[in-house]
XYZ file of C-alpha atoms in Angstrom:
663
model
C 0.004 0.006 -0.010
C 1.497 3.366 -0.964
C -0.278 5.054 1.981
C -2.285 3.858 4.981
C -4.850 6.591 4.487
C -5.626 8.930 1.581
C -8.160 11.754 2.102
C -8.705 15.422 1.405
C -8.504 18.188 3.967
C -12.262 18.741 3.577
C -12.997 15.041 4.260
C -10.632 15.009 7.192
C -12.358 17.963 8.867
C -15.683 16.229 8.514
C -14.434 12.810 9.829
C -14.000 11.688 13.413
C -10.402 11.164 14.557
C -11.191 7.593 15.594
C -12.115 6.804 11.985
C -8.869 8.200 10.622
C -6.801 6.410 13.227
C -8.736 3.220 12.572
C -7.784 3.445 8.931
C -4.114 3.929 9.884
C -4.236 0.964 12.336
C -5.652 -1.297 9.632
C -2.959 -0.234 7.200
C -0.231 -0.805 9.760
C -1.464 -4.340 10.609
C -1.901 -5.328 6.948
C 1.581 -4.082 6.183
C 3.537 -5.465 9.134
C 1.451 -8.147 10.798
C 2.914 -6.848 14.100
C 1.668 -5.629 17.411
C 0.925 -1.916 17.202
C 2.369 0.057 20.042
C 0.195 2.486 22.004
C 2.803 5.194 21.485
C 2.153 5.092 17.726
C -1.598 5.544 17.979
C -1.109 8.326 20.505
C 1.247 10.044 18.030
C -1.422 9.778 15.274
C -4.034 11.404 17.472
C -1.596 14.220 18.316
C -0.770 14.764 14.610
C -4.475 14.976 13.744
C -5.052 17.557 16.475
C -2.215 19.682 15.135
C -3.464 19.351 11.566
C -7.066 20.183 12.439
C -6.020 23.336 14.225
C -3.730 24.386 11.375
C -6.284 23.634 8.658
C -9.046 25.589 10.444
C -6.668 28.577 10.874
C -5.484 28.438 7.260
C -8.883 27.898 5.657
C -9.842 31.625 5.494
C -6.455 32.371 3.914
C -6.354 29.609 1.248
C -9.367 29.475 -1.118
C -9.170 25.793 -2.146
C -7.610 24.315 0.947
C -10.444 21.742 1.312
C -9.370 20.159 -1.992
C -5.796 19.491 -0.949
C -4.989 15.810 -0.653
C -3.336 14.157 2.362
C -1.560 10.813 2.257
C -0.746 9.515 5.749
C 2.143 7.080 6.284
C 3.288 7.046 2.636
C 5.755 4.249 1.935
C 9.388 4.956 0.966
C 10.390 1.448 -0.234
C 14.092 1.954 -0.699
C 14.722 2.399 3.031
C 11.676 0.459 4.223
C 10.185 3.487 6.020
C 7.109 5.690 5.723
C 6.798 9.436 5.606
C 4.308 10.732 8.138
C 2.500 12.916 5.632
C 2.548 13.704 1.923
C 0.586 16.800 0.941
C -0.579 17.323 -2.666
C -1.692 20.918 -3.049
C -2.298 22.246 -6.569
C 1.132 21.829 -8.196
C 2.989 21.594 -4.879
C 4.323 18.375 -3.414
C 5.192 18.613 0.271
C 6.540 15.936 2.603
C 5.948 16.373 6.306
C 7.597 14.673 9.260
C 6.104 15.076 12.760
C 8.142 15.012 15.973
C 5.489 15.102 18.676
C 6.773 16.666 21.900
C 10.062 17.785 20.366
C 11.238 21.207 21.464
C 14.012 21.624 18.865
C 14.819 20.857 15.260
C 17.227 17.933 15.378
C 19.734 17.536 12.544
C 18.954 13.850 12.181
C 15.219 14.633 11.802
C 15.973 17.215 9.056
C 18.108 14.607 7.255
C 15.322 12.075 7.562
C 12.778 14.476 6.035
C 15.056 15.522 3.169
C 15.917 11.877 2.620
C 12.243 11.069 1.931
C 12.123 13.910 -0.580
C 15.283 12.751 -2.350
C 13.890 9.236 -2.706
C 10.712 10.628 -4.306
C 12.675 12.846 -6.651
C 15.101 10.108 -7.701
C 12.843 7.050 -7.882
C 9.138 8.097 -7.999
C 8.177 8.612 -11.672
C 5.533 11.307 -11.092
C 7.812 13.312 -8.777
C 10.949 13.526 -10.891
C 10.195 16.949 -12.367
C 8.411 18.436 -9.409
C 9.851 20.837 -6.792
C 9.429 19.102 -3.424
C 8.946 20.921 -0.159
C 10.133 19.195 2.997
C 8.680 20.415 6.272
C 9.533 19.310 9.812
C 6.990 19.801 12.543
C 8.556 19.797 16.016
C 5.379 20.387 18.000
C 6.915 22.185 20.998
C 9.846 23.968 19.275
C 10.140 27.748 19.393
C 9.458 29.692 16.225
C 12.232 29.211 13.641
C 13.713 31.794 11.290
C 13.273 29.227 8.533
C 9.699 28.287 9.335
C 8.409 29.515 5.965
C 8.424 27.914 2.533
C 10.745 29.278 -0.179
C 11.991 28.432 -3.643
C 15.740 29.023 -3.173
C 16.951 25.671 -4.411
C 17.617 24.710 -8.030
C 17.979 21.004 -7.209
C 14.231 20.382 -6.919
C 14.423 19.783 -3.179
C 13.583 23.056 -1.480
C 15.036 24.239 1.864
C 13.344 22.526 4.785
C 10.570 24.487 6.439
C 10.991 24.098 10.204
C 7.755 24.764 11.954
C 5.889 24.069 15.153
C 2.236 23.354 15.930
C 1.221 26.985 16.151
C 3.070 28.095 13.002
C 1.921 25.318 10.699
C -1.019 27.288 9.360
C 1.380 30.090 8.268
C 3.602 27.504 6.535
C 0.578 26.149 4.573
C -0.408 29.641 3.509
C 3.103 30.290 2.235
C 3.010 26.982 0.348
C -0.172 28.160 -1.419
C 1.653 31.305 -2.603
C 4.560 29.509 -4.303
C 4.988 29.440 -8.046
C 4.871 25.651 -7.989
C 1.373 25.689 -6.359
C -0.048 27.988 -8.964
C 1.703 26.698 -12.116
C 0.242 23.215 -12.442
C -2.064 20.716 -10.901
C -0.979 17.307 -9.679
C -3.473 14.513 -10.183
C -3.408 12.919 -6.720
C -4.589 9.445 -7.832
C -2.115 9.257 -10.732
C 0.618 10.421 -8.329
C -0.289 7.887 -5.633
C -0.219 4.998 -8.123
C 2.938 6.130 -9.914
C 5.666 3.618 -10.642
C 8.447 3.707 -8.100
C 11.870 2.401 -9.146
C 14.255 2.583 -6.156
C 17.884 1.450 -6.189
C 18.914 0.355 -2.720
C 22.448 0.427 -1.388
C 23.808 -3.037 -0.663
C 23.328 -2.263 3.069
C 19.653 -1.389 2.499
C 19.211 -4.503 0.341
C 20.691 -6.716 3.034
C 18.394 -5.159 5.633
C 15.378 -5.724 3.403
C 16.247 -9.389 2.838
C 17.140 -9.896 6.477
C 13.642 -8.574 7.280
C 12.271 -11.332 5.003
C 10.944 -8.919 2.362
C 11.081 -9.591 -1.367
C 14.095 -7.910 -2.954
C 11.998 -7.195 -6.054
C 10.227 -4.517 -4.023
C 13.411 -2.441 -3.926
C 14.737 -2.717 -7.468
C 14.846 0.445 -9.525
C 13.662 -0.689 -12.959
C 12.020 -3.477 -14.828
C 15.308 -4.132 -16.648
C 17.201 -4.374 -13.326
C 14.587 -6.738 -11.950
C 14.556 -8.877 -15.075
C 18.330 -9.103 -15.133
C 18.542 -10.311 -11.527
C 15.455 -12.513 -11.897
C 16.962 -14.362 -14.831
C 20.166 -14.946 -12.881
C 18.146 -16.215 -9.871
C 16.196 -18.620 -12.135
C 19.480 -19.929 -13.667
C 20.818 -20.670 -10.185
C 17.563 -22.239 -9.016
C 17.645 -24.549 -12.063
C 21.249 -25.508 -11.270
C 20.279 -26.310 -7.652
C 17.295 -28.432 -8.715
C 19.485 -30.220 -11.347
C 22.083 -30.965 -8.611
C 19.421 -32.256 -6.231
C 17.676 -34.504 -8.733
C 20.806 -35.930 -10.326
C 23.160 -35.933 -7.286
C 25.586 -33.525 -8.986
C 28.193 -31.126 -7.774
C 27.879 -27.857 -9.682
C 29.798 -24.581 -9.508
C 28.173 -21.497 -11.029
C 30.185 -18.356 -11.690
C 28.156 -15.125 -11.674
C 29.939 -12.236 -13.320
C 29.005 -8.624 -14.042
C 30.143 -5.105 -14.595
C 31.026 -3.106 -11.448
C 27.898 -2.151 -9.590
C 25.662 -4.587 -11.460
C 24.329 -6.205 -8.278
C 26.360 -9.397 -7.916
C 26.300 -9.219 -4.108
C 22.570 -8.418 -4.197
C 22.036 -11.433 -6.481
C 23.932 -13.597 -3.999
C 21.951 -12.352 -0.978
C 18.745 -12.864 -2.872
C 19.664 -16.465 -3.708
C 20.780 -17.166 -0.148
C 17.479 -15.970 1.215
C 15.138 -17.397 -1.387
C 12.350 -18.957 0.784
C 12.322 -22.026 -1.440
C 15.959 -22.677 -0.659
C 16.121 -21.825 3.025
C 14.727 -25.024 4.452
C 16.942 -26.929 6.860
C 19.740 -24.251 6.745
C 20.307 -25.138 3.127
C 22.106 -21.965 2.039
C 25.098 -20.056 3.399
C 26.237 -16.583 2.215
C 29.903 -15.928 2.705
C 32.629 -13.518 1.586
C 36.356 -13.124 1.920
C 35.784 -9.341 1.909
C 36.278 -8.562 5.629
C 35.046 -4.923 5.511
C 31.890 -5.945 3.637
C 31.077 -8.640 6.217
C 31.789 -6.258 9.065
C 29.684 -3.403 7.701
C 26.675 -5.509 6.750
C 26.790 -7.438 10.020
C 26.907 -4.239 12.099
C 24.104 -2.709 10.070
C 21.867 -5.703 10.761
C 22.815 -5.790 14.456
C 21.891 -2.126 14.769
C 18.563 -2.898 13.120
C 17.910 -5.553 15.751
C 18.938 -3.268 18.617
C 16.579 -0.516 17.392
C 13.696 -2.954 17.850
C 14.646 -3.231 21.522
C 13.926 -6.964 21.773
C 17.429 -8.402 22.328
C 20.921 -7.661 23.596
C 23.866 -6.939 21.294
C 25.229 -10.405 21.953
C 21.971 -11.996 20.951
C 21.721 -9.818 17.872
C 25.239 -10.694 16.783
C 24.524 -14.410 17.153
C 21.388 -14.062 15.066
C 23.162 -12.025 12.318
C 26.025 -14.456 12.161
C 23.692 -16.986 10.589
C 22.964 -14.473 7.780
C 26.473 -13.611 6.644
C 29.870 -15.071 7.476
C 33.542 -14.823 6.449
C 34.944 -17.437 4.132
C 38.197 -17.596 6.075
C 36.209 -18.761 9.093
C 34.583 -21.512 7.017
C 37.970 -22.757 5.826
C 39.382 -22.610 9.354
C 36.428 -24.646 10.654
C 36.366 -27.421 8.003
C 40.064 -27.572 7.061
C 42.004 -26.761 10.255
C 39.621 -27.627 13.089
C 37.283 -30.309 11.721
C 39.095 -31.826 8.712
C 37.006 -35.032 8.778
C 33.584 -33.384 9.189
C 31.203 -32.919 6.293
C 29.929 -29.299 6.000
C 26.141 -29.362 6.488
C 25.361 -26.641 3.947
C 24.374 -27.825 0.512
C 24.579 -24.415 -1.216
C 27.295 -21.838 -0.581
C 27.299 -18.382 -2.074
C 30.841 -17.023 -2.157
C 31.037 -13.273 -2.794
C 34.195 -11.748 -4.310
C 35.436 -15.234 -5.165
C 38.135 -13.776 -7.434
C 39.876 -12.572 -4.278
C 40.411 -16.048 -2.821
C 44.005 -16.591 -1.785
C 46.579 -18.496 -3.839
C 48.765 -21.187 -2.310
C 51.670 -18.810 -1.641
C 49.484 -16.351 0.275
C 47.760 -19.198 2.179
C 51.181 -20.593 3.218
C 52.319 -17.165 4.369
C 49.151 -16.505 6.370
C 48.069 -19.913 7.664
C 50.803 -22.448 6.753
C 48.496 -24.144 4.294
C 50.185 -25.399 1.116
C 47.127 -25.093 -1.178
C 45.027 -22.283 -2.483
C 41.635 -21.340 -1.009
C 39.718 -22.523 -4.138
C 41.344 -25.917 -3.702
C 40.489 -26.113 0.004
C 36.907 -24.916 -0.399
C 36.148 -27.428 -3.115
C 37.808 -30.218 -1.011
C 35.553 -29.457 1.968
C 32.446 -29.425 -0.248
C 33.470 -32.635 -1.993
C 33.784 -34.799 1.130
C 30.144 -35.844 1.593
C 28.149 -38.005 -0.689
C 25.325 -36.311 -2.514
C 24.825 -33.015 -4.226
C 26.450 -29.607 -3.599
C 26.291 -26.212 -5.306
C 28.857 -23.435 -5.049
C 27.863 -20.019 -6.407
C 30.940 -17.900 -6.994
C 30.362 -14.192 -7.464
C 33.096 -12.626 -9.563
C 33.960 -8.917 -9.611
C 35.250 -8.015 -13.075
C 38.883 -6.902 -12.856
C 38.763 -6.471 -9.088
C 41.743 -8.456 -7.852
C 43.526 -5.753 -5.908
C 46.140 -7.389 -3.716
C 49.144 -9.665 -3.997
C 48.082 -13.202 -3.239
C 44.577 -12.989 -4.670
C 44.285 -16.003 -6.924
C 41.799 -14.678 -9.412
C 39.798 -16.692 -11.903
C 42.687 -18.730 -13.405
C 43.267 -20.508 -10.054
C 39.625 -21.610 -9.924
C 40.035 -22.926 -13.436
C 43.282 -24.763 -12.597
C 41.730 -26.480 -9.530
C 38.681 -27.581 -11.497
C 40.789 -29.017 -14.353
C 43.471 -30.670 -12.222
C 41.670 -31.637 -8.997
C 37.879 -31.526 -9.309
C 36.759 -32.875 -12.640
C 33.688 -34.400 -10.972
C 32.232 -30.878 -10.673
C 30.060 -29.444 -13.466
C 30.934 -25.831 -14.342
C 28.353 -23.227 -15.451
C 29.704 -19.925 -16.710
C 28.615 -17.016 -18.864
C 30.125 -16.585 -22.410
C 31.907 -13.456 -21.097
C 33.797 -15.585 -18.570
C 34.692 -18.216 -21.133
C 36.635 -15.700 -23.191
C 37.552 -13.118 -20.487
C 36.337 -9.553 -20.247
C 39.522 -7.843 -21.272
C 37.938 -4.404 -21.236
C 37.020 -4.895 -17.595
C 40.276 -6.520 -16.541
C 38.975 -10.109 -16.307
C 41.080 -13.064 -17.376
C 39.280 -16.093 -18.733
C 38.483 -18.965 -16.346
C 40.446 -21.487 -18.473
C 43.594 -20.773 -20.443
C 42.463 -23.399 -22.965
C 39.452 -25.624 -23.522
C 39.367 -28.034 -20.578
C 39.326 -31.782 -21.198
C 37.223 -34.135 -19.094
C 35.292 -31.357 -17.434
C 31.643 -30.556 -18.116
C 31.340 -26.841 -18.907
C 27.982 -25.271 -19.699
C 27.533 -21.717 -21.044
C 24.679 -19.764 -19.375
C 24.208 -16.228 -20.653
C 21.952 -15.424 -17.648
C 24.940 -15.759 -15.296
C 26.259 -12.365 -16.412
C 24.861 -9.079 -15.093
C 25.454 -6.546 -17.844
C 23.809 -3.402 -16.406
C 25.336 -1.296 -13.669
C 22.712 -0.514 -11.019
C 24.966 1.334 -8.590
C 25.126 4.511 -10.634
C 21.344 4.612 -11.137
C 21.492 8.004 -12.918
C 24.056 6.797 -15.490
C 24.380 3.153 -16.334
C 27.308 3.827 -18.640
C 29.673 5.054 -15.907
C 31.381 1.623 -15.646
C 31.991 1.702 -19.412
C 33.506 5.191 -19.093
C 35.802 3.979 -16.309
C 36.958 1.004 -18.406
C 37.824 3.291 -21.307
C 39.739 5.731 -19.045
C 41.762 2.883 -17.668
C 42.302 1.450 -21.144
C 43.839 4.802 -22.193
C 41.173 5.510 -24.797
C 40.658 9.252 -24.288
C 38.551 9.835 -27.413
C 36.098 7.011 -26.676
C 35.879 7.970 -22.999
C 34.958 11.541 -23.912
C 32.315 10.303 -26.312
C 30.736 8.138 -23.593
C 30.919 10.982 -21.089
C 28.645 13.033 -23.325
C 25.950 10.424 -22.728
C 26.265 10.645 -18.954
C 23.875 13.529 -18.400
C 22.758 13.091 -14.785
C 25.979 11.729 -13.271
C 28.489 14.539 -12.665
C 32.204 13.694 -12.730
C 34.079 16.732 -11.567
C 37.850 17.381 -11.591
C 39.780 19.655 -9.261
C 43.342 20.279 -8.099
C 42.138 21.522 -4.675
C 41.049 19.202 -1.857
C 39.082 22.010 -0.169
C 37.218 22.624 -3.417
C 36.431 18.895 -3.682
C 35.045 18.836 -0.104
C 32.849 21.860 -0.787
C 31.537 20.205 -3.922
C 30.589 17.086 -1.957
C 28.946 18.966 0.956
C 26.764 20.953 -1.403
C 25.360 17.790 -2.933
C 25.146 15.373 -0.053
C 21.663 15.941 1.331
C 19.320 13.991 3.570
C 20.635 10.579 4.531
C 22.960 10.315 1.533
C 26.634 9.607 2.213
C 29.849 11.016 0.851
C 33.467 10.202 1.535
C 37.153 10.466 0.608
C 38.543 7.342 -1.059
C 42.112 6.680 -2.196
C 44.456 3.978 -3.313
C 46.400 2.252 -0.550
C 49.504 3.016 -2.614
C 48.908 6.814 -2.583
C 51.251 7.267 0.326
C 52.213 10.887 -0.396
C 48.652 12.164 0.010
C 49.652 12.325 3.664
C 51.165 15.715 2.972
C 47.558 16.951 2.395
C 46.182 15.239 5.525
C 44.901 12.218 3.619
C 46.680 9.328 5.266
C 45.892 5.976 3.672
C 47.887 4.085 6.267
C 45.672 5.042 9.207
C 43.362 2.409 10.642
C 39.796 2.949 9.514
C 36.809 2.089 11.751
C 34.987 0.726 8.738
C 31.587 0.017 10.253
C 31.392 3.511 11.784
C 32.733 5.051 8.562
C 29.851 3.599 6.537
C 27.073 3.723 9.146
C 27.525 6.635 11.542
C 25.819 10.095 11.049
C 27.797 12.864 9.358
C 28.483 14.843 12.545
C 30.485 11.860 13.887
C 34.237 12.345 13.218
C 34.512 8.672 12.247
C 31.815 8.966 9.599
C 32.650 9.003 5.889
C 30.629 12.194 5.525
C 32.845 14.044 7.974
C 35.399 14.024 5.168
C 38.377 13.483 7.397
C 39.296 9.767 7.237
C 39.992 8.270 3.794
C 38.962 4.730 2.900
C 41.164 2.639 0.583
C 40.078 0.140 -2.070
C 40.133 -2.614 0.552
C 37.488 -0.897 2.691
C 35.130 0.170 -0.095
C 35.220 -2.851 -2.435
C 31.756 -4.328 -2.582
C 30.300 -1.286 -0.804
C 29.310 2.175 -2.062
C 28.791 5.819 -1.348
C 26.300 8.227 -2.866
C 29.005 10.803 -3.617
C 32.748 10.219 -3.573
C 36.008 12.129 -3.816
C 38.589 9.967 -5.596
C 41.911 11.229 -4.240
C 44.395 10.454 -7.027
C 47.865 9.408 -5.958
C 51.216 9.293 -7.649
C 51.178 5.513 -7.724
C 49.139 5.585 -10.943
C 50.193 8.249 -13.456
C 49.413 9.161 -17.027
C 52.265 10.161 -19.290
C 53.561 9.625 -22.831
C 50.257 8.128 -23.910
C 50.053 5.359 -21.292
C 49.782 4.622 -17.598
C 52.828 4.133 -15.407
C 52.789 2.181 -12.122
C 54.663 3.036 -8.963
C 55.001 2.200 -5.312
C 56.465 4.250 -2.496
C 59.230 2.596 -0.554
C 61.155 4.337 2.200
C 61.620 7.883 0.937
C 61.174 7.503 -2.788
C 58.946 6.161 -5.578
C 59.873 2.969 -7.440
C 58.648 1.875 -10.848
C 56.480 -1.257 -10.982
C 57.103 -2.677 -14.443
C 58.331 -5.582 -16.546
C 58.456 -8.679 -14.322
C 55.836 -7.322 -11.982
C 52.859 -7.491 -14.332
C 50.517 -8.798 -11.655
C 51.343 -5.925 -9.359
C 50.676 -3.502 -12.181
C 47.306 -5.118 -12.739
C 46.565 -4.764 -8.957
C 47.283 -1.032 -9.124
C 45.010 -0.522 -12.165
C 42.265 -2.547 -10.496
C 42.523 -0.429 -7.376
C 41.548 2.618 -9.412
C 38.788 0.620 -11.136
C 37.323 -0.050 -7.667
C 37.717 3.608 -6.576
C 36.125 5.036 -9.759
C 33.053 2.760 -9.498
C 32.017 3.345 -5.856
C 29.737 6.418 -6.218
C 26.005 6.105 -6.916
C 25.197 9.711 -7.836
C 28.446 11.373 -8.824
C 32.086 11.892 -7.968
C 34.807 14.476 -7.876
C 38.364 13.477 -8.727
C 41.016 15.398 -6.854
C 44.474 15.367 -8.471
C 46.907 17.295 -6.248
C 48.988 20.069 -7.763
C 52.217 18.707 -6.300
C 55.051 20.682 -4.715
C 58.232 21.584 -6.637
C 60.114 21.720 -3.317
C 59.157 18.142 -2.409
C 61.021 15.476 -4.432
C 58.286 12.929 -3.641
C 55.509 15.218 -4.937
C 56.779 17.114 -8.001
C 53.954 18.636 -10.162
C 55.066 16.397 -13.037
C 53.664 13.396 -11.136
C 50.171 14.836 -11.361
C 49.827 17.363 -14.195
C 49.610 14.888 -17.077
C 47.065 12.789 -15.217
C 44.832 15.812 -14.605
C 45.123 16.847 -18.260
C 44.252 13.308 -19.411
C 41.214 13.105 -17.134
C 40.016 16.465 -18.426
C 40.413 15.113 -21.963
C 38.236 12.136 -20.947
C 35.402 14.551 -20.221
C 35.708 15.408 -16.517
C 34.392 18.880 -15.746
C 36.867 21.200 -14.045
C 35.492 23.022 -10.970
C 38.614 24.997 -10.099
């Protein structure tokens, strides 16, 4: 239901409060099937009292006030919440949030109200071209200097009107005097039934699935839904085939950066048809991703007030786990025990460790792909491993990548059936992916499944071609990159030589509950001279989850996150802090690392390390959902580790690729 109750002001003034609250109670119970708290019904009665008083006072001042439409508890699907009130008045769309008993205008409440407006503007079809007026009603707050409605914003989201119970009538009168109100007329029923295409963050998607909702409710377009749905069907068919024919099957899901591979994995893991008897297990070797998602879900549980943190953590641990813990359990601690899980979803599988890294870390003489398949192959009967592969996202020495999975399957596990997309059979060279097999494997069943590839980026929901632009930039194709950039109309990519300018640009655009942050390559060691220290320890859960006024928050724009912290996660707006480890010059990229007091070239015999550096920047350039600013320092001629020559050619190249200078 879009709203629990839809009425006009005239109808509301002629209807008993009990009837209105009864309608809201019925909507709540149908939506949540939960026990309604007395505090909520008390709040509704208080809201109605405030509205009745304001409407009666405003009626002599606004001629057609009785015809305005009110939608109470209007759903905002992307974040699983509801706006207290949506007001459709002539051509004006207003979103109201009540804070009954509040005596001040809290910053978090303002963000919440603006966040609802942003979601409507970005994802609600009938609201995309409308100016939207947020208003916050703190019932006991003193009069505010910004209590009125104005049209000072060009973004579509107007400045928040902060009002109290006694000033609300004045706010409504000012709304009726705006240009928006007089210039058009919104059809309230068309508006209420408009299509809504939200794109959730991976954190929001995990919270939705954890709450046992259907992920299709939070997808942003029919194409996005169809893409993920086809992939889910392909995996379901593989699982049923494995069950019926007692097979062991490994499916590789690939996709462009931001295409929803992790979302696809979470959706498969929590498919109700596959959850019986703890059938599925979602895991990842990406420590920061596991930590952030787990903490977000724990905080969700704690907000409900029904369990302790320890209880919440235990419950969440059954939802998402770390692959290293799985290997430790079934290889080191219980080497003779059969893992109970029949289906494992392994996110970021391209980052599984090779034998050399495994020996260095855990004294194991085999790679993680080899050990995982060994554990799954112990028991009789069927097994399915779903490996989610990030295109060109191996970013660290010791990450085995796709070729190691191919080697293990050919040399050790020929009893497994392999299902891959055509893209994985040949390699996605433009995205940095190597093929799974160096040559056609003998004695191994390999099936091509086109639905195992996600071809549309859903992270940058305003410009699906951003990942293609990034690939061209990293390929050194300036002309083609500039041509693609001309097609990216709603996704700004700015370029500056000033960090202060970059921060101002981010702060001007990061509204409501949206997040921004500084991100940089772990090899960009000399950004420390500008206060951007990539070696400092990052409290990753707080960085992604805490409010912007918290110094640990990404939006505070103080602590940078490296590719290791942000891979698999995302921001709404990012500042990519470009380091001297990856430089453009003489028509190609050069690769460097900082050792001691000077830069060293990474070339020739270190091809893998060069690929890691390039992939680091692929990760950084594909983290933002709404837009990014790239900061390339000016350098310092007095500092031999930061000469301007290390940066100038890179800045010029990026400008040639289409980036808009904001200096």
